[in-house]
Amino acid sequence: YLSKEKARQEAELAKAKAQIESVNREIADTKNKLSLYRDQLKQVKAFADHIDEQDLNHFVDVMTGQLNYAVPADYRIPKIERFSEYMSVIENSYGNKRYEGLKMMSVLGNSDGKIGLRVNRWGDGSGGYSDVTFFKTYEEAQEFVKSCAMKLLESGSLRVEELQQLKKMSIEFSDEEMLLIRQSMHSSYDKSIESLASQFNKSKEKLEADKAYIDQQLNVI
């Protein structure tokens, strides 16, 4: 009898623990939903409070095709593309190109009231997406791409291939900027050469030691 009672109590305890865990999960889910609703309210309120500060004219220009160039975000040097070509979904089948429609564009915002534009690869929103900046003139797009290059320069990671890429986009640098580029890139390359030389010397020493060991074993024999 005692063993049956103990088993019953353990079963009830396990059931109670499971119910508590279930309630805790529901509480956590509810907290998450409330956090989402809170941020949504903050987002709407922030946008409403600062609506006069937002560049809605720019947004309208994008939506009505008044801007001519698109620059999708890139970790390195972004490309400048024509708005019509970038926003079009083109089906390319055996060299036959067919227009399928516009790519899906999303308007994003966060609780500080800022908005941004994101473009999906396909018109139905599937596939990858890119944060995109749009410009009316090619010169404006050039200045934006140039600023991306200067950020890479500041971090010491700008490459010669990227300078060549910038030249193809007709992006020019002043003599002062070129001196900074030269100084930064020379310094970076000198460090790379020093590192490679150090690695080469260590590898050479290891190989020479291996050769000496083999010779030593022959002498032992």
Short mmCIF file of N, CA and C in Angstrom, two decimals, residues 72-193:
data_model
loop_
_atom_site.label_atom_id
_atom_site.label_comp_id
_atom_site.label_asym_id
_atom_site.label_seq_id
_atom_site.Cartn_x
_atom_site.Cartn_y
_atom_site.Cartn_z
N PRO A 72 22.95 48.84 -53.69
CA PRO A 72 22.70 47.85 -52.64
C PRO A 72 23.88 47.76 -51.68
N ALA A 73 23.57 47.57 -50.40
CA ALA A 73 24.61 47.52 -49.38
C ALA A 73 25.57 46.36 -49.65
N ASP A 74 26.84 46.59 -49.29
CA ASP A 74 27.88 45.57 -49.48
C ASP A 74 28.90 45.72 -48.36
N TYR A 75 29.50 44.59 -47.97
CA TYR A 75 30.52 44.65 -46.93
C TYR A 75 31.79 45.34 -47.43
N ARG A 76 31.98 45.35 -48.75
CA ARG A 76 33.17 45.98 -49.31
C ARG A 76 32.74 47.22 -50.12
N ILE A 77 33.00 47.21 -51.42
CA ILE A 77 32.63 48.34 -52.28
C ILE A 77 31.31 48.02 -52.99
N PRO A 78 30.25 48.80 -52.73
CA PRO A 78 28.96 48.52 -53.40
C PRO A 78 28.99 48.95 -54.86
N LYS A 79 28.09 48.37 -55.63
CA LYS A 79 27.97 48.71 -57.04
C LYS A 79 26.87 49.73 -57.26
N ILE A 80 27.04 50.53 -58.30
CA ILE A 80 25.99 51.48 -58.70
C ILE A 80 25.22 50.86 -59.86
N GLU A 81 23.92 50.74 -59.68
CA GLU A 81 23.08 50.14 -60.73
C GLU A 81 21.94 51.08 -61.09
N ARG A 82 21.52 51.00 -62.33
CA ARG A 82 20.37 51.79 -62.75
C ARG A 82 19.11 51.30 -62.04
N PHE A 83 18.28 52.24 -61.62
CA PHE A 83 17.08 51.91 -60.87
C PHE A 83 16.21 50.90 -61.62
N SER A 84 15.99 51.15 -62.91
CA SER A 84 15.09 50.30 -63.70
C SER A 84 15.63 48.88 -63.81
N GLU A 85 16.94 48.75 -63.93
CA GLU A 85 17.53 47.42 -64.07
C GLU A 85 17.57 46.69 -62.73
N TYR A 86 17.87 47.43 -61.67
CA TYR A 86 17.99 46.79 -60.36
C TYR A 86 16.63 46.33 -59.84
N MET A 87 15.59 47.13 -60.06
CA MET A 87 14.27 46.83 -59.51
C MET A 87 13.47 45.85 -60.37
N SER A 88 13.95 45.52 -61.54
CA SER A 88 13.22 44.61 -62.42
C SER A 88 13.59 43.16 -62.15
N VAL A 89 12.57 42.29 -62.13
CA VAL A 89 12.80 40.85 -62.06
C VAL A 89 12.83 40.34 -63.50
N ILE A 90 13.99 39.88 -63.94
CA ILE A 90 14.17 39.43 -65.31
C ILE A 90 14.42 37.93 -65.33
N GLU A 91 13.58 37.20 -66.04
CA GLU A 91 13.76 35.77 -66.22
C GLU A 91 14.65 35.54 -67.43
N ASN A 92 15.78 34.88 -67.20
CA ASN A 92 16.74 34.65 -68.29
C ASN A 92 16.76 33.15 -68.59
N SER A 93 16.13 32.77 -69.67
CA SER A 93 16.04 31.37 -70.06
C SER A 93 16.73 31.16 -71.41
N TYR A 94 17.87 30.49 -71.37
CA TYR A 94 18.64 30.21 -72.58
C TYR A 94 18.92 31.48 -73.38
N GLY A 95 19.24 32.56 -72.67
CA GLY A 95 19.58 33.80 -73.34
C GLY A 95 18.39 34.67 -73.67
N ASN A 96 17.17 34.16 -73.45
CA ASN A 96 15.96 34.94 -73.70
C ASN A 96 15.51 35.61 -72.41
N LYS A 97 15.61 36.92 -72.36
CA LYS A 97 15.26 37.66 -71.15
C LYS A 97 13.81 38.13 -71.22
N ARG A 98 13.09 37.88 -70.11
CA ARG A 98 11.68 38.26 -70.07
C ARG A 98 11.40 38.97 -68.75
N TYR A 99 10.74 40.11 -68.83
CA TYR A 99 10.38 40.88 -67.64
C TYR A 99 9.28 40.18 -66.88
N GLU A 100 9.52 39.95 -65.56
CA GLU A 100 8.55 39.25 -64.73
C GLU A 100 7.81 40.18 -63.76
N GLY A 101 8.35 41.36 -63.53
CA GLY A 101 7.72 42.27 -62.59
C GLY A 101 8.74 43.01 -61.75
N LEU A 102 8.25 43.75 -60.76
CA LEU A 102 9.13 44.49 -59.86
C LEU A 102 9.53 43.64 -58.67
N LYS A 103 10.73 43.88 -58.18
CA LYS A 103 11.15 43.25 -56.93
C LYS A 103 10.33 43.84 -55.78
N MET A 104 10.16 43.03 -54.73
CA MET A 104 9.40 43.53 -53.58
C MET A 104 10.27 44.46 -52.75
N MET A 105 9.71 45.62 -52.41
CA MET A 105 10.40 46.58 -51.56
C MET A 105 9.68 46.68 -50.22
N SER A 106 10.45 46.62 -49.15
CA SER A 106 9.89 46.72 -47.80
C SER A 106 10.37 48.01 -47.15
N VAL A 107 9.46 48.65 -46.43
CA VAL A 107 9.81 49.84 -45.65
C VAL A 107 9.98 49.40 -44.20
N LEU A 108 11.17 49.62 -43.66
CA LEU A 108 11.47 49.18 -42.31
C LEU A 108 11.60 50.37 -41.37
N GLY A 109 11.27 50.14 -40.13
CA GLY A 109 11.43 51.19 -39.13
C GLY A 109 11.67 50.58 -37.77
N ASN A 110 12.26 51.35 -36.88
CA ASN A 110 12.45 50.86 -35.51
C ASN A 110 11.91 51.88 -34.53
N SER A 111 12.10 51.62 -33.26
CA SER A 111 11.45 52.43 -32.24
C SER A 111 12.04 53.83 -32.10
N ASP A 112 13.14 54.13 -32.81
CA ASP A 112 13.66 55.50 -32.75
C ASP A 112 13.11 56.37 -33.88
N GLY A 113 12.19 55.79 -34.69
CA GLY A 113 11.53 56.57 -35.72
C GLY A 113 12.22 56.58 -37.06
N LYS A 114 13.39 55.93 -37.17
CA LYS A 114 14.12 55.93 -38.44
C LYS A 114 13.50 54.89 -39.38
N ILE A 115 13.53 55.20 -40.68
CA ILE A 115 13.00 54.27 -41.67
C ILE A 115 14.10 53.92 -42.66
N GLY A 116 13.98 52.75 -43.26
CA GLY A 116 14.94 52.30 -44.26
C GLY A 116 14.23 51.47 -45.31
N LEU A 117 14.89 51.22 -46.43
CA LEU A 117 14.31 50.48 -47.53
C LEU A 117 15.10 49.21 -47.77
N ARG A 118 14.36 48.12 -47.98
CA ARG A 118 14.98 46.82 -48.21
C ARG A 118 14.32 46.20 -49.44
N VAL A 119 15.13 45.64 -50.33
CA VAL A 119 14.61 45.07 -51.57
C VAL A 119 14.90 43.58 -51.61
N ASN A 120 13.84 42.79 -51.87
CA ASN A 120 13.99 41.35 -52.01
C ASN A 120 14.41 40.99 -53.42
N ARG A 121 14.98 39.82 -53.55
CA ARG A 121 15.47 39.39 -54.86
C ARG A 121 14.33 39.17 -55.85
N TRP A 122 13.18 38.68 -55.33
CA TRP A 122 12.05 38.36 -56.20
C TRP A 122 10.82 39.20 -55.84
N GLY A 123 9.88 39.21 -56.74
CA GLY A 123 8.69 40.02 -56.55
C GLY A 123 7.77 39.54 -55.44
N ASP A 124 7.86 38.23 -55.11
CA ASP A 124 6.99 37.70 -54.06
C ASP A 124 7.62 37.77 -52.68
N GLY A 125 8.80 38.38 -52.60
CA GLY A 125 9.45 38.54 -51.30
C GLY A 125 10.34 37.38 -50.91
N SER A 126 10.45 36.37 -51.76
CA SER A 126 11.29 35.22 -51.46
C SER A 126 12.74 35.54 -51.83
N GLY A 127 13.64 34.65 -51.43
CA GLY A 127 15.05 34.87 -51.74
C GLY A 127 15.70 35.85 -50.80
N GLY A 128 16.93 36.20 -51.08
CA GLY A 128 17.66 37.12 -50.23
C GLY A 128 17.18 38.55 -50.40
N TYR A 129 17.67 39.41 -49.52
CA TYR A 129 17.28 40.82 -49.58
C TYR A 129 18.51 41.68 -49.36
N SER A 130 18.40 42.93 -49.74
CA SER A 130 19.49 43.89 -49.57
C SER A 130 18.94 45.22 -49.08
N ASP A 131 19.67 45.85 -48.18
CA ASP A 131 19.37 47.24 -47.84
C ASP A 131 19.89 48.10 -48.98
N VAL A 132 19.05 48.98 -49.49
CA VAL A 132 19.39 49.73 -50.70
C VAL A 132 19.25 51.22 -50.46
N THR A 133 20.20 51.98 -50.99
CA THR A 133 20.13 53.44 -50.97
C THR A 133 19.93 53.91 -52.41
N PHE A 134 19.00 54.83 -52.61
CA PHE A 134 18.66 55.30 -53.96
C PHE A 134 19.11 56.75 -54.14
N PHE A 135 19.49 57.07 -55.38
CA PHE A 135 19.99 58.41 -55.70
C PHE A 135 19.41 58.89 -57.02
N LYS A 136 19.28 60.21 -57.11
CA LYS A 136 18.74 60.81 -58.34
C LYS A 136 19.83 60.91 -59.41
N THR A 137 21.05 61.31 -59.01
CA THR A 137 22.12 61.49 -59.98
C THR A 137 23.24 60.48 -59.75
N TYR A 138 23.98 60.22 -60.80
CA TYR A 138 25.12 59.30 -60.72
C TYR A 138 26.19 59.87 -59.80
N GLU A 139 26.34 61.19 -59.81
CA GLU A 139 27.35 61.84 -58.97
C GLU A 139 27.05 61.62 -57.48
N GLU A 140 25.77 61.67 -57.11
CA GLU A 140 25.40 61.41 -55.71
C GLU A 140 25.73 59.98 -55.32
N ALA A 141 25.45 59.06 -56.22
CA ALA A 141 25.77 57.66 -55.96
C ALA A 141 27.29 57.47 -55.85
N GLN A 142 28.03 58.16 -56.69
CA GLN A 142 29.50 58.08 -56.63
C GLN A 142 30.03 58.55 -55.28
N GLU A 143 29.49 59.65 -54.78
CA GLU A 143 29.93 60.18 -53.49
C GLU A 143 29.64 59.18 -52.37
N PHE A 144 28.50 58.51 -52.45
CA PHE A 144 28.15 57.52 -51.44
C PHE A 144 29.13 56.35 -51.47
N VAL A 145 29.41 55.85 -52.66
CA VAL A 145 30.35 54.72 -52.80
C VAL A 145 31.75 55.13 -52.35
N LYS A 146 32.12 56.35 -52.68
CA LYS A 146 33.43 56.86 -52.26
C LYS A 146 33.53 56.89 -50.74
N SER A 147 32.45 57.29 -50.07
CA SER A 147 32.46 57.32 -48.60
C SER A 147 32.64 55.92 -48.03
N CYS A 148 32.08 54.91 -48.71
CA CYS A 148 32.28 53.52 -48.29
C CYS A 148 33.74 53.12 -48.42
N ALA A 149 34.37 53.57 -49.51
CA ALA A 149 35.79 53.28 -49.72
C ALA A 149 36.65 53.94 -48.65
N MET A 150 36.32 55.16 -48.28
CA MET A 150 37.11 55.87 -47.27
C MET A 150 36.98 55.20 -45.91
N LYS A 151 35.84 54.60 -45.62
CA LYS A 151 35.67 53.85 -44.36
C LYS A 151 36.58 52.63 -44.35
N LEU A 152 36.68 51.95 -45.51
CA LEU A 152 37.59 50.81 -45.61
C LEU A 152 39.03 51.27 -45.44
N LEU A 153 39.33 52.44 -45.99
CA LEU A 153 40.68 52.99 -45.86
C LEU A 153 41.02 53.27 -44.40
N GLU A 154 40.06 53.82 -43.67
CA GLU A 154 40.28 54.13 -42.26
C GLU A 154 40.55 52.87 -41.44
N SER A 155 39.94 51.75 -41.85
CA SER A 155 40.18 50.50 -41.14
C SER A 155 41.41 49.76 -41.65
N GLY A 156 42.07 50.35 -42.68
CA GLY A 156 43.28 49.74 -43.21
C GLY A 156 43.04 48.52 -44.07
N SER A 157 41.84 48.40 -44.66
CA SER A 157 41.52 47.18 -45.41
C SER A 157 41.18 47.42 -46.88
N LEU A 158 41.38 48.64 -47.37
CA LEU A 158 41.11 48.93 -48.78
C LEU A 158 42.12 48.20 -49.66
N ARG A 159 41.65 47.61 -50.75
CA ARG A 159 42.51 46.82 -51.63
C ARG A 159 42.73 47.51 -52.97
N VAL A 160 43.83 47.13 -53.64
CA VAL A 160 44.13 47.69 -54.96
C VAL A 160 43.01 47.35 -55.94
N GLU A 161 42.50 46.11 -55.87
CA GLU A 161 41.42 45.69 -56.76
C GLU A 161 40.19 46.58 -56.59
N GLU A 162 39.97 47.05 -55.37
CA GLU A 162 38.83 47.92 -55.12
C GLU A 162 39.09 49.33 -55.65
N LEU A 163 40.33 49.78 -55.61
CA LEU A 163 40.67 51.05 -56.25
C LEU A 163 40.40 50.98 -57.74
N GLN A 164 40.73 49.84 -58.34
CA GLN A 164 40.48 49.64 -59.77
C GLN A 164 38.98 49.62 -60.04
N GLN A 165 38.23 49.00 -59.13
CA GLN A 165 36.77 48.97 -59.24
C GLN A 165 36.19 50.38 -59.16
N LEU A 166 36.72 51.19 -58.25
CA LEU A 166 36.27 52.58 -58.11
C LEU A 166 36.58 53.38 -59.37
N LYS A 167 37.74 53.12 -59.96
CA LYS A 167 38.14 53.83 -61.19
C LYS A 167 37.18 53.51 -62.33
N LYS A 168 36.71 52.25 -62.39
CA LYS A 168 35.76 51.87 -63.43
C LYS A 168 34.44 52.60 -63.27
N MET A 169 34.12 52.99 -62.01
CA MET A 169 32.90 53.75 -61.76
C MET A 169 33.14 55.25 -61.88
N SER A 170 34.34 55.62 -62.39
CA SER A 170 34.72 57.02 -62.60
C SER A 170 34.74 57.82 -61.29
N ILE A 171 35.07 57.14 -60.19
CA ILE A 171 35.18 57.81 -58.90
C ILE A 171 36.61 58.29 -58.73
N GLU A 172 36.77 59.58 -58.52
CA GLU A 172 38.09 60.18 -58.46
C GLU A 172 38.44 60.62 -57.04
N PHE A 173 39.75 60.69 -56.77
CA PHE A 173 40.25 61.14 -55.48
C PHE A 173 41.19 62.32 -55.69
N SER A 174 41.17 63.23 -54.74
CA SER A 174 42.07 64.37 -54.81
C SER A 174 43.50 63.90 -54.53
N ASP A 175 44.47 64.77 -54.82
CA ASP A 175 45.88 64.43 -54.55
C ASP A 175 46.08 64.13 -53.07
N GLU A 176 45.43 64.92 -52.23
CA GLU A 176 45.56 64.71 -50.79
C GLU A 176 44.99 63.35 -50.38
N GLU A 177 43.83 63.00 -50.96
CA GLU A 177 43.23 61.70 -50.65
C GLU A 177 44.10 60.56 -51.15
N MET A 178 44.71 60.74 -52.34
CA MET A 178 45.57 59.69 -52.88
C MET A 178 46.81 59.49 -52.02
N LEU A 179 47.33 60.56 -51.46
CA LEU A 179 48.48 60.44 -50.55
C LEU A 179 48.10 59.64 -49.31
N LEU A 180 46.89 59.91 -48.78
CA LEU A 180 46.42 59.14 -47.63
C LEU A 180 46.24 57.66 -47.99
N ILE A 181 45.68 57.42 -49.19
CA ILE A 181 45.49 56.05 -49.66
C ILE A 181 46.84 55.35 -49.79
N ARG A 182 47.79 56.06 -50.39
CA ARG A 182 49.12 55.47 -50.57
C ARG A 182 49.76 55.13 -49.22
N GLN A 183 49.70 56.08 -48.30
CA GLN A 183 50.30 55.87 -46.98
C GLN A 183 49.67 54.68 -46.26
N SER A 184 48.35 54.62 -46.28
CA SER A 184 47.64 53.55 -45.58
C SER A 184 47.91 52.19 -46.21
N MET A 185 47.85 52.13 -47.54
CA MET A 185 48.02 50.85 -48.22
C MET A 185 49.46 50.38 -48.16
N HIS A 186 50.41 51.30 -48.28
CA HIS A 186 51.83 50.92 -48.16
C HIS A 186 52.09 50.35 -46.77
N SER A 187 51.55 51.00 -45.75
CA SER A 187 51.74 50.53 -44.38
C SER A 187 51.15 49.14 -44.21
N SER A 188 49.95 48.93 -44.77
CA SER A 188 49.29 47.63 -44.66
C SER A 188 50.09 46.55 -45.39
N TYR A 189 50.59 46.89 -46.59
CA TYR A 189 51.35 45.91 -47.36
C TYR A 189 52.69 45.60 -46.71
N ASP A 190 53.32 46.61 -46.13
CA ASP A 190 54.60 46.38 -45.44
C ASP A 190 54.41 45.40 -44.28
N LYS A 191 53.32 45.56 -43.56
CA LYS A 191 53.04 44.64 -42.45
C LYS A 191 52.78 43.23 -42.97
N SER A 192 52.08 43.13 -44.11
CA SER A 192 51.80 41.82 -44.69
C SER A 192 53.09 41.16 -45.17
N ILE A 193 53.97 41.95 -45.80
CA ILE A 193 55.24 41.42 -46.26
C ILE A 193 56.09 40.93 -45.08
#
